[in-house]
The first five atom37 places (N, CA, C, CB, O) and aatype in JSON, in Angstrom:
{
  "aatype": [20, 20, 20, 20, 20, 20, 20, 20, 20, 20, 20, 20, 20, 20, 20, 20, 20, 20, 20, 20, 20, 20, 20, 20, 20, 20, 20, 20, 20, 20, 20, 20, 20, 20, 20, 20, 20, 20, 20, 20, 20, 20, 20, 20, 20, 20, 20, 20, 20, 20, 20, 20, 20, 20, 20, 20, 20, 20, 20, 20, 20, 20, 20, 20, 20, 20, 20, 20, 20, 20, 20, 20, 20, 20, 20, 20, 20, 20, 20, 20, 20, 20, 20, 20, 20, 20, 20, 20, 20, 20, 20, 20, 20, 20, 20, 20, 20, 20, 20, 20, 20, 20, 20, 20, 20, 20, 20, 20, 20, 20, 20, 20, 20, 20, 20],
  "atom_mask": [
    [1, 1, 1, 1, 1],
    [1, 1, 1, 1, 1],
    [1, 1, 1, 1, 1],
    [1, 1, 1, 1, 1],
    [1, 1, 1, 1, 1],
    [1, 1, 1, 1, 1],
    [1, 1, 1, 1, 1],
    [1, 1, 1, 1, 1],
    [1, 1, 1, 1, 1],
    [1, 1, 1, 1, 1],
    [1, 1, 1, 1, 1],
    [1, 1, 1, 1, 1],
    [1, 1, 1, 1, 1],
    [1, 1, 1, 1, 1],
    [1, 1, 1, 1, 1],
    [1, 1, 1, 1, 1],
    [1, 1, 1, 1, 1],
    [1, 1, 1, 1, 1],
    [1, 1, 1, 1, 1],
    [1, 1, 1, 1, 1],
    [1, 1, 1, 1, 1],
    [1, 1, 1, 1, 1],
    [1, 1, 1, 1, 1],
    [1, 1, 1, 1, 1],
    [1, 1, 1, 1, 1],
    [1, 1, 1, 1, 1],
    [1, 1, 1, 1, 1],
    [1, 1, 1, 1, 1],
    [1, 1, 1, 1, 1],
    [1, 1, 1, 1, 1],
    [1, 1, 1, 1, 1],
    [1, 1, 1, 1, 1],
    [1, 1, 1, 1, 1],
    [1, 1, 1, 1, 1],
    [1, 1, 1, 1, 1],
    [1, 1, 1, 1, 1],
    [1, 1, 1, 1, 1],
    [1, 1, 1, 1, 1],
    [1, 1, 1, 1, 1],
    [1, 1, 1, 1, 1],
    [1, 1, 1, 1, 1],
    [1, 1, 1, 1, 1],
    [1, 1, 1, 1, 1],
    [1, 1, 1, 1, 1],
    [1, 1, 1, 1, 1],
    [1, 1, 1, 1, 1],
    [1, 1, 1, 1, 1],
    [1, 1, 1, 1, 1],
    [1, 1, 1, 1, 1],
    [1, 1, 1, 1, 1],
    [1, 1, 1, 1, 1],
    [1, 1, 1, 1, 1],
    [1, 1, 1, 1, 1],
    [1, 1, 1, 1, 1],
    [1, 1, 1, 1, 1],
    [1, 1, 1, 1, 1],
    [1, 1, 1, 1, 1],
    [1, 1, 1, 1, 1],
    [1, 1, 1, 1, 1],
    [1, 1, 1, 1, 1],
    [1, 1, 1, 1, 1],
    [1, 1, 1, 1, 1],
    [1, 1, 1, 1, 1],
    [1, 1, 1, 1, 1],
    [1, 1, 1, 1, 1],
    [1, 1, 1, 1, 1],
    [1, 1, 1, 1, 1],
    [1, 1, 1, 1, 1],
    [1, 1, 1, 1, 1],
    [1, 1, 1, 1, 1],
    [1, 1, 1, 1, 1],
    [1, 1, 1, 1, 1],
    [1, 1, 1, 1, 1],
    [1, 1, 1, 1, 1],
    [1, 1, 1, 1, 1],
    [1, 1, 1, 1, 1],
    [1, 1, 1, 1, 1],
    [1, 1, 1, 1, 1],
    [1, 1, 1, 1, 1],
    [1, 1, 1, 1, 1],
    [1, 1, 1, 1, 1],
    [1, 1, 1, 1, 1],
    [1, 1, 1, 1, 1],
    [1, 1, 1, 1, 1],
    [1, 1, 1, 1, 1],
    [1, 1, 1, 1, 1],
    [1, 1, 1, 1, 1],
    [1, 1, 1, 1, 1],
    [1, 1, 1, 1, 1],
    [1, 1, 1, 1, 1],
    [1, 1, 1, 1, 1],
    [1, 1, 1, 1, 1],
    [1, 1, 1, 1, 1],
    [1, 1, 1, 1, 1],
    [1, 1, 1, 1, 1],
    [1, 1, 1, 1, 1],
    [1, 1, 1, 1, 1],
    [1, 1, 1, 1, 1],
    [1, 1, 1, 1, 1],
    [1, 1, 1, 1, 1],
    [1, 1, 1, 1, 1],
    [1, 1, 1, 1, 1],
    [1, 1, 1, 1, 1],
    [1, 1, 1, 1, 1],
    [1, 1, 1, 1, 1],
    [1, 1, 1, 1, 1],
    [1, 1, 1, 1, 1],
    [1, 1, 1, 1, 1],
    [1, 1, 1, 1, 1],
    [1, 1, 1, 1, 1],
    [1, 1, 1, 1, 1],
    [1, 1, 1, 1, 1],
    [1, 1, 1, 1, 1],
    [1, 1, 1, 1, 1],
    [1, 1, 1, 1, 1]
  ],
  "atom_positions": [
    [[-24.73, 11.82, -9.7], [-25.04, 12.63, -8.55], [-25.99, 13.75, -8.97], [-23.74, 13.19, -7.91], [-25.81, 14.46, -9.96]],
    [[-27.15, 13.85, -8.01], [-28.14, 14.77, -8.56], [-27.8, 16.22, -7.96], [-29.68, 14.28, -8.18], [-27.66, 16.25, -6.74]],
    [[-27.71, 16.99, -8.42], [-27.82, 18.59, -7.85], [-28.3, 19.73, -8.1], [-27.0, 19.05, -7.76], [-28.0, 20.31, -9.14]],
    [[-29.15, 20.27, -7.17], [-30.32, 21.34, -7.37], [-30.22, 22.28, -6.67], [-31.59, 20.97, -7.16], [-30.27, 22.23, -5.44]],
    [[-29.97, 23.89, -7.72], [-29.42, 24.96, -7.45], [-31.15, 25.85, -7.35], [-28.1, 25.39, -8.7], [-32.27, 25.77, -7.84]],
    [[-30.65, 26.37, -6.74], [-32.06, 26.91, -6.18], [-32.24, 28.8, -6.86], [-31.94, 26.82, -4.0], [-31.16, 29.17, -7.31]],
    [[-32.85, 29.39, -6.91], [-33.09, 31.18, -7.42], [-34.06, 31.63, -7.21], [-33.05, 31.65, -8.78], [-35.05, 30.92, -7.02]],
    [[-34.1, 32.94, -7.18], [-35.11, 33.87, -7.48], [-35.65, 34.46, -5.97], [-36.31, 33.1, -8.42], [-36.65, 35.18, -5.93]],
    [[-34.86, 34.07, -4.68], [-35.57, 34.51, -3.69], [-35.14, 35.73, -3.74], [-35.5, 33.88, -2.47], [-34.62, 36.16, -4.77]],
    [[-35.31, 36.54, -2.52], [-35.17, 38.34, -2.02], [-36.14, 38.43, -1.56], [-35.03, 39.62, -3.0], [-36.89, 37.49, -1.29]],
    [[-36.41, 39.98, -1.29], [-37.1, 40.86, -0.1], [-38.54, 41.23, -1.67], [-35.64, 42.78, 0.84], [-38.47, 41.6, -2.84]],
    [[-39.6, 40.88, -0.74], [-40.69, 41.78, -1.44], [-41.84, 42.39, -0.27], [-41.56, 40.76, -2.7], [-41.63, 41.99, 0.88]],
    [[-42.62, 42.99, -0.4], [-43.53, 43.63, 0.34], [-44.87, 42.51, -0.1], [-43.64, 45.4, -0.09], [-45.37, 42.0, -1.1]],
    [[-45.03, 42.53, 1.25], [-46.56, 41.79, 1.53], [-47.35, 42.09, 0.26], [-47.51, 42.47, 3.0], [-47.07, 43.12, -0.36]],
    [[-48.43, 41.18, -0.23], [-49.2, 41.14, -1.32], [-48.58, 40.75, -2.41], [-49.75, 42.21, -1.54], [-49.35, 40.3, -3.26]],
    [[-47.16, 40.76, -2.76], [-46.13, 40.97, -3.8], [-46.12, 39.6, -4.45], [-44.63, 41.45, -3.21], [-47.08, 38.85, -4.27]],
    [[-44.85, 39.12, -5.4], [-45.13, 38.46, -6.12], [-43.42, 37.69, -6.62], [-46.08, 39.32, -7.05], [-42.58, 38.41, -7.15]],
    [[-43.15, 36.26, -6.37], [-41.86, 36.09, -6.37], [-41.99, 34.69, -7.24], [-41.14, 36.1, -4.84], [-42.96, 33.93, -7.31]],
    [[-40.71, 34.6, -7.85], [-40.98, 33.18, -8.67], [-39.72, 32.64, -8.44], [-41.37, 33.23, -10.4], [-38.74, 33.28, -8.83]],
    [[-39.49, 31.08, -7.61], [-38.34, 30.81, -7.25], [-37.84, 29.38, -8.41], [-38.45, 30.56, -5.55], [-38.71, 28.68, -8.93]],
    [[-36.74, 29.19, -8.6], [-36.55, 28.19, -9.92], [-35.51, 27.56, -9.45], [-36.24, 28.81, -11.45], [-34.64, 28.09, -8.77]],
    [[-35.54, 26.19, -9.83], [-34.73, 25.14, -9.18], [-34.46, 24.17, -10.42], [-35.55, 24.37, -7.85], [-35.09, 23.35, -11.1]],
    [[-32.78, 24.88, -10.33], [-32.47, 24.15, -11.85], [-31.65, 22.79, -11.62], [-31.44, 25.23, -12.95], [-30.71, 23.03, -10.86]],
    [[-31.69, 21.47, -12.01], [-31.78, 20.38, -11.77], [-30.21, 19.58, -12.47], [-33.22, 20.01, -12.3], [-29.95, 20.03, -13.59]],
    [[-29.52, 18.85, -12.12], [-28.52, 18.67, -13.31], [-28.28, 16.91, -12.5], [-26.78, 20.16, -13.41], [-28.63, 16.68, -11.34]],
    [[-27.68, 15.92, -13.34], [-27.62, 14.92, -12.97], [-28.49, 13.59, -13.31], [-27.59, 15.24, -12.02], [-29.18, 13.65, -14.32]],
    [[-28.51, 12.58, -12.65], [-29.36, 11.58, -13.56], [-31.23, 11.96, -12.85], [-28.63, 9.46, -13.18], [-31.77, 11.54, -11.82]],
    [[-31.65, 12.67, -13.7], [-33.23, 12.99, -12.67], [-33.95, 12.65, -14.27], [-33.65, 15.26, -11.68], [-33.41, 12.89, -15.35]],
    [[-35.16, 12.1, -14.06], [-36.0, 12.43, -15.46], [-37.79, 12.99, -14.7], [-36.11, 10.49, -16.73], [-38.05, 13.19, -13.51]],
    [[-38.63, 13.09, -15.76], [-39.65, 13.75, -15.76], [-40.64, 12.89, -14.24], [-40.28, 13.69, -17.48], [-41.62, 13.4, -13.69]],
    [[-40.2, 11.95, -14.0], [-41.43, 10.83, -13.12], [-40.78, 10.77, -12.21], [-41.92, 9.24, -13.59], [-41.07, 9.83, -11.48]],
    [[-39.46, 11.76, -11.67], [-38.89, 11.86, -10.24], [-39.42, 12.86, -9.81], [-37.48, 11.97, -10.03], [-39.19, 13.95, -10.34]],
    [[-40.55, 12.71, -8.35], [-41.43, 13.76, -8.06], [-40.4, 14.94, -7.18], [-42.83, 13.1, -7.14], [-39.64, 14.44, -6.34]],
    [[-40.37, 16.18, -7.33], [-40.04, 17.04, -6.8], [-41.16, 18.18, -6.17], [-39.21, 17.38, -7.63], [-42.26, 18.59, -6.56]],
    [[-40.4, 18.44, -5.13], [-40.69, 19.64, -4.12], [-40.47, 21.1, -3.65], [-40.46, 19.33, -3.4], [-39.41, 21.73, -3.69]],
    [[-41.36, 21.39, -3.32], [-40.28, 22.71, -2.68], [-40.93, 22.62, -0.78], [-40.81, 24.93, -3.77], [-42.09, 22.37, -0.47]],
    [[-39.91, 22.86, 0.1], [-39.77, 22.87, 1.39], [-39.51, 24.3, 1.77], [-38.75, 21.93, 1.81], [-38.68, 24.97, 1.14]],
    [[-40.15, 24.75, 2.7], [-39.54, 25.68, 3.69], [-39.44, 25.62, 4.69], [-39.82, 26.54, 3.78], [-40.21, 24.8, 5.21]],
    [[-38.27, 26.56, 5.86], [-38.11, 26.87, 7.07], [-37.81, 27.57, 7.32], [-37.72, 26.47, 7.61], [-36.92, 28.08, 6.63]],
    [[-38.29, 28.25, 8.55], [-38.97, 29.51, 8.66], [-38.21, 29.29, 10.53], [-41.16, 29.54, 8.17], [-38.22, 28.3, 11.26]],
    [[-37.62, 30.75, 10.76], [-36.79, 30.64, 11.91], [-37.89, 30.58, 12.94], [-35.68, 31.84, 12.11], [-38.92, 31.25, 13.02]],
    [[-37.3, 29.36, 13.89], [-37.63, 28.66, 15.21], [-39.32, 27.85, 14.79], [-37.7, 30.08, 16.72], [-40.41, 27.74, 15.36]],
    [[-38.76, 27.46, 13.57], [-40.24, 26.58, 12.84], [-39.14, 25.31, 12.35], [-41.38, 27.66, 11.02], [-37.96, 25.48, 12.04]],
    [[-39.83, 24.11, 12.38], [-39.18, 23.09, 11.57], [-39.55, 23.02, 10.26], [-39.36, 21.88, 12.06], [-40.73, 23.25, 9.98]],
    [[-38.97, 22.81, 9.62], [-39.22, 22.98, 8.14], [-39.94, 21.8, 7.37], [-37.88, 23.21, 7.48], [-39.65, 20.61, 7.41]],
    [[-41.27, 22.6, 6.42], [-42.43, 22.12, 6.41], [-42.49, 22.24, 4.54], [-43.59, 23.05, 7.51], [-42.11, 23.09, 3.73]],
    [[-43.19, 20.91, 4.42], [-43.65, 21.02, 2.76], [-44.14, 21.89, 2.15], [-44.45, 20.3, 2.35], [-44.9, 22.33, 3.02]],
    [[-44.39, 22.84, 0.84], [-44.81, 23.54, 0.57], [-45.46, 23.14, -0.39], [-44.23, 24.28, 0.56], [-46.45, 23.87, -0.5]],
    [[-45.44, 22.14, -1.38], [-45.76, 21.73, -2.65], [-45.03, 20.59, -3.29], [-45.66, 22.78, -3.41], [-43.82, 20.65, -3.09]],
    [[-45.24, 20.06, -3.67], [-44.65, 18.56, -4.68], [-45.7, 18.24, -5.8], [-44.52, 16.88, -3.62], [-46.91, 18.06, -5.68]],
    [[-44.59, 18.2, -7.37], [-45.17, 17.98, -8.06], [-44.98, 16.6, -8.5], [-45.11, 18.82, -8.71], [-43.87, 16.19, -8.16]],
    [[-45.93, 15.44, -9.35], [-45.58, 14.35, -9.72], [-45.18, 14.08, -11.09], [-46.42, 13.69, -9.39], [-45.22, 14.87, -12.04]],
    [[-44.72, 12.71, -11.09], [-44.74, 12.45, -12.84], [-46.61, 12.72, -13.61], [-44.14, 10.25, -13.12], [-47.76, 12.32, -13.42]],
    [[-46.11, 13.33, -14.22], [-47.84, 13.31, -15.16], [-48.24, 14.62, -14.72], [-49.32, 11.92, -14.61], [-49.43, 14.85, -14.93]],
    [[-47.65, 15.47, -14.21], [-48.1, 16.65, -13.35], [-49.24, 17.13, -12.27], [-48.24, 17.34, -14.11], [-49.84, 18.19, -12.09]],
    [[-49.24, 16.22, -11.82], [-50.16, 16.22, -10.32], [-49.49, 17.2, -9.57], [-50.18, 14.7, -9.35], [-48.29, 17.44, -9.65]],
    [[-50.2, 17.69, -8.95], [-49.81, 18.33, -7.43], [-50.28, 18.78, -6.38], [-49.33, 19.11, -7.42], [-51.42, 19.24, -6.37]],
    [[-49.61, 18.74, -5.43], [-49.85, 19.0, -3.74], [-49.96, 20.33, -3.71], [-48.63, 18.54, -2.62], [-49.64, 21.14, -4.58]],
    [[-50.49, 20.53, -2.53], [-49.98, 22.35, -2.12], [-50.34, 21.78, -0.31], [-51.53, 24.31, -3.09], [-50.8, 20.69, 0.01]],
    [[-50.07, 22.63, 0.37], [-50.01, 22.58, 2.02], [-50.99, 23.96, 1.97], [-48.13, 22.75, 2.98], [-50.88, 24.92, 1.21]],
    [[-51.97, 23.72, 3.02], [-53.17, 24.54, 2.87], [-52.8, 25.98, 2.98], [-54.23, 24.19, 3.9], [-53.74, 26.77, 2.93]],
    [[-51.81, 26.36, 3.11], [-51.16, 27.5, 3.98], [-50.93, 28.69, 2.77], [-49.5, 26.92, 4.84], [-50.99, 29.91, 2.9]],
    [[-50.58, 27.74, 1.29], [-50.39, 28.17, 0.62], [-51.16, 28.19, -0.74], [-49.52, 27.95, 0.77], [-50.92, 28.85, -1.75]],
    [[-52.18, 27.26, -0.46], [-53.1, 26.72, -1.73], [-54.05, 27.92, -2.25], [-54.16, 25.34, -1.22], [-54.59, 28.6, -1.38]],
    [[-54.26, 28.19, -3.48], [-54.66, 28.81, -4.17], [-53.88, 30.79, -4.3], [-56.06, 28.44, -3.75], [-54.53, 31.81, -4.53]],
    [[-52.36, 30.67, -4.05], [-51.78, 31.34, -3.73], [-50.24, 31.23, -4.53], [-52.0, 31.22, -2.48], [-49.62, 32.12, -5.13]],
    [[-49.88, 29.78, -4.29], [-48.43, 29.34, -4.78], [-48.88, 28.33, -6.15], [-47.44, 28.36, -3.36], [-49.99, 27.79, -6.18]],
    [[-48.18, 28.19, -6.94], [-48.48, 27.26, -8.13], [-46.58, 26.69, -8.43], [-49.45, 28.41, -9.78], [-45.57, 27.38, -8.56]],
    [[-46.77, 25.13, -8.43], [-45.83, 24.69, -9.04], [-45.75, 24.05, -10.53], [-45.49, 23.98, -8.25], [-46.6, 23.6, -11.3]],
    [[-44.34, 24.23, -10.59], [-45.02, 23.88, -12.28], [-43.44, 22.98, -12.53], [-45.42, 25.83, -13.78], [-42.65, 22.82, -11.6]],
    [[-43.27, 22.61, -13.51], [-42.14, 21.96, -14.22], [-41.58, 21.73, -15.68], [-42.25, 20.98, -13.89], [-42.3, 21.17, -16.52]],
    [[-39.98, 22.25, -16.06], [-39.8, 22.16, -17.48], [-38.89, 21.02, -17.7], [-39.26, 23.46, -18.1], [-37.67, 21.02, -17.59]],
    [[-39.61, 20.14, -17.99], [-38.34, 18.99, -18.43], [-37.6, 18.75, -18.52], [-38.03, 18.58, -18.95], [-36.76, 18.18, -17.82]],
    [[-37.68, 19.38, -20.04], [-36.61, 20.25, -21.02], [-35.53, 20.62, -20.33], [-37.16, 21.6, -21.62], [-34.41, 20.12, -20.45]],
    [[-35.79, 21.36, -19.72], [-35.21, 21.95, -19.3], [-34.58, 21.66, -17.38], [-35.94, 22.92, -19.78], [-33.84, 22.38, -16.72]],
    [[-35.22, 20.41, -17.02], [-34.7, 19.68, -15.69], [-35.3, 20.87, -14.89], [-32.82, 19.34, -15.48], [-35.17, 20.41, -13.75]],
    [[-35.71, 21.75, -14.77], [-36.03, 22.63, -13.97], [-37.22, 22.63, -13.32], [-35.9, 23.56, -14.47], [-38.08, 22.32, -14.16]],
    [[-37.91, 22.9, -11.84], [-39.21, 23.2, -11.43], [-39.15, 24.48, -10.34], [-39.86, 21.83, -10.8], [-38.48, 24.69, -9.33]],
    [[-40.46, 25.43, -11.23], [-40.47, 26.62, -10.57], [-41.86, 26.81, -9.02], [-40.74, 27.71, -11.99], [-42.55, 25.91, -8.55]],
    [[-41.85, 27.52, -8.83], [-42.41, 28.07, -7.14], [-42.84, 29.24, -7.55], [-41.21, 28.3, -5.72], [-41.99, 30.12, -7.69]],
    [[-44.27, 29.54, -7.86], [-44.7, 30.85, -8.69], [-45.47, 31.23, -7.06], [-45.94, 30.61, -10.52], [-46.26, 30.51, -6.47]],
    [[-45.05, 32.33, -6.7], [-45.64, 32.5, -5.34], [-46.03, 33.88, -5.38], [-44.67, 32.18, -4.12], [-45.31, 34.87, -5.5]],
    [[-47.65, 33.79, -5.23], [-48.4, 35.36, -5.12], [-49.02, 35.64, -4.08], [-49.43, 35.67, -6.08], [-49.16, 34.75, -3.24]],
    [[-49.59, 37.02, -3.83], [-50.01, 37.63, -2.78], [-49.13, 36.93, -1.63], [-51.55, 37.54, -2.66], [-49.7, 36.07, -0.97]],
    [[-47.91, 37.19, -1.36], [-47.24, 36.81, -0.25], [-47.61, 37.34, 0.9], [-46.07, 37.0, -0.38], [-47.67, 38.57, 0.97]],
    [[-47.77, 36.96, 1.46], [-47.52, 37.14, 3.12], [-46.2, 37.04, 4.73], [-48.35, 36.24, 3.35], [-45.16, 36.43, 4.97]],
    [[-47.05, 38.02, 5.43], [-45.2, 37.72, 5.77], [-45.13, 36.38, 6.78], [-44.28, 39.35, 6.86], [-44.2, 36.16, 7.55]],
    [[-46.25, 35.57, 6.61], [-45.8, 34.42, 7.55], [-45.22, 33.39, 6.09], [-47.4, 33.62, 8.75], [-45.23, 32.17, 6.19]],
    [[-44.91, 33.85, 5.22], [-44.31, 32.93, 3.97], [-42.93, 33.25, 4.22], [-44.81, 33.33, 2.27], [-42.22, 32.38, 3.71]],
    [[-42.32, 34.08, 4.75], [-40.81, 34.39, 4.81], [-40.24, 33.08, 5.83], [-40.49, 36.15, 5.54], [-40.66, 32.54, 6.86]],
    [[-38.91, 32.89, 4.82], [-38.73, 31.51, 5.46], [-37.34, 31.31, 3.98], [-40.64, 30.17, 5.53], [-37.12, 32.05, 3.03]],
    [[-36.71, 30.1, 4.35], [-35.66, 29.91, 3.46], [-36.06, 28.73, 2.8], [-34.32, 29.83, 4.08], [-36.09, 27.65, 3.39]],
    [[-36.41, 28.88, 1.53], [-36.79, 27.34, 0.74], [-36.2, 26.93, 0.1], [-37.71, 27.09, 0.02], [-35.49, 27.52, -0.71]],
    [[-36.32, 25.6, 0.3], [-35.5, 24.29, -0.67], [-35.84, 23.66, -1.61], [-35.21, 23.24, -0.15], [-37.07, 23.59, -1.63]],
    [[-35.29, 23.05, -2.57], [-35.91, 22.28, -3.29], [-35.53, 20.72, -3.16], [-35.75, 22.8, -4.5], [-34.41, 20.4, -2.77]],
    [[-36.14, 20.11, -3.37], [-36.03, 18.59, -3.1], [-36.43, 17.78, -4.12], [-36.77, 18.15, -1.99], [-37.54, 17.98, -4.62]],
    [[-35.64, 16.81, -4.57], [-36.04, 15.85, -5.56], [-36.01, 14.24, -5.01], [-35.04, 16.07, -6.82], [-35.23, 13.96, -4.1]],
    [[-36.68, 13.42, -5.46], [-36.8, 12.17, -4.84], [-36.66, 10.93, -5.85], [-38.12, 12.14, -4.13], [-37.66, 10.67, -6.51]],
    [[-35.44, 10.1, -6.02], [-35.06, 9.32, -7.05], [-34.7, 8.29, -6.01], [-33.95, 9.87, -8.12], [-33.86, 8.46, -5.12]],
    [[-35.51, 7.06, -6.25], [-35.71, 6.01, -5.93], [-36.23, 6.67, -3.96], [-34.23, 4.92, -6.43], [-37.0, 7.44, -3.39]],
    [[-34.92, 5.48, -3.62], [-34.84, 6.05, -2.03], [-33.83, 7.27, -1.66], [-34.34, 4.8, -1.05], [-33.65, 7.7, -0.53]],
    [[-33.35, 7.62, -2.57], [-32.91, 9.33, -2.05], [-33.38, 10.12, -2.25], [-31.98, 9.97, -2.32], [-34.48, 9.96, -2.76]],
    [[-33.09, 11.01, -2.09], [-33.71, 12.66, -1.47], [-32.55, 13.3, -1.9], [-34.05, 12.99, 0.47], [-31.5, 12.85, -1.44]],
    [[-32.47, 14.42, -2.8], [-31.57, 15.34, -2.63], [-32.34, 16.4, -2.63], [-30.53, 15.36, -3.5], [-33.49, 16.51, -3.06]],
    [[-31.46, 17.39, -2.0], [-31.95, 18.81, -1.57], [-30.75, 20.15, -2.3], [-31.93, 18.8, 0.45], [-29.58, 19.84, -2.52]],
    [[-31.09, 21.07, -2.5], [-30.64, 21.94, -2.53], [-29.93, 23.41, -1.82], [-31.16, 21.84, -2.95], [-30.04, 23.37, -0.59]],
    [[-29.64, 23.96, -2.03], [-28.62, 25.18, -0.98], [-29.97, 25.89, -0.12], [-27.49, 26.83, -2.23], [-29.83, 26.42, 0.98]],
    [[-30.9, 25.81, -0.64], [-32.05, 26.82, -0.09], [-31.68, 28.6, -0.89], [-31.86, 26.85, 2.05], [-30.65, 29.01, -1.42]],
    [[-32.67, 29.11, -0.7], [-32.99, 30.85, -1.16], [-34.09, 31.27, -0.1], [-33.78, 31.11, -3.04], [-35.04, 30.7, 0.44]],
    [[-33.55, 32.49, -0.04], [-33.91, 33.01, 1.09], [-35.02, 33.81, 1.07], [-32.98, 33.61, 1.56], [-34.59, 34.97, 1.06]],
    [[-36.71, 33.83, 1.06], [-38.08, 34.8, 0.92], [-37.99, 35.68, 1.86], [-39.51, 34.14, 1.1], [-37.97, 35.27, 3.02]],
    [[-37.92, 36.82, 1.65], [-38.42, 37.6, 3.26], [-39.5, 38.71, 2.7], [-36.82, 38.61, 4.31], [-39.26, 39.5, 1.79]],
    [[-40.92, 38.61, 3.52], [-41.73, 39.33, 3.02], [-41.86, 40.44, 4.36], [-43.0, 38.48, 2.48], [-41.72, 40.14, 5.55]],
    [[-42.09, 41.45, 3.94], [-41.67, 42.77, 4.72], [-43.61, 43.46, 4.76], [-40.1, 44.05, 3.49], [-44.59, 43.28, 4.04]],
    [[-43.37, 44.14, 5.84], [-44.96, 44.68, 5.69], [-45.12, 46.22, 5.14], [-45.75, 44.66, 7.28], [-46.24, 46.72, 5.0]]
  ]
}
């Protein structure tokens, strides 16, 4: 059973700078692509980034050249390095991993960017 604990959200002020980490435990290895998701109240909740095996990655334009994902093996973990925030980024994000045809998700952490 895969399970992914999510960290690092809280309150920062617009422009600011947050790094969220999603620590991984269970049968996952390096070529199970993971994500991070958010939702954002009276919004349906929308991709933010997915990284691949070999380290490829997505970003959703909203956030591109702004958010960087990254991943430690080693360590089962993938982080959400998120700068110059904005407050349309406040929202509760998840992390998501994808092994075979499942999907597991995590508790979510909560961003709230303040002006």
């Amino acid at each position: 059973q895969v399970q992914l604990v999510e960290s690092g959200g809280g309150l920062v002020q617009a422009g600011g700078s947050l790094r969220l980490s999603c620590a991984a435990s269970g049968p996952i290895f390096s070529w199970n692509p993971m994500g991070w998701y958010r939702k954002a109240p009276g919004k349906q909740r929308e991709l933010v980034a997915r990284i691949f095996s070999g380290g490829s990655t997505y970003y959703v334009d909203s956030v591109g050249g702004r958010f960087t994902i990254s991943r430690d093996n080693a360590k089962n973990t993938v982080y959400l390095q998120m700068n110059s925030l904005k407050l349309e980024d406040t929202a509760v994000y998840y992390c998501k991993c994808t092994v075979g045809p499942m999907e597991y998700w995590g508790q979510g952490t909560q961003v709230t960017v303040s002006s």
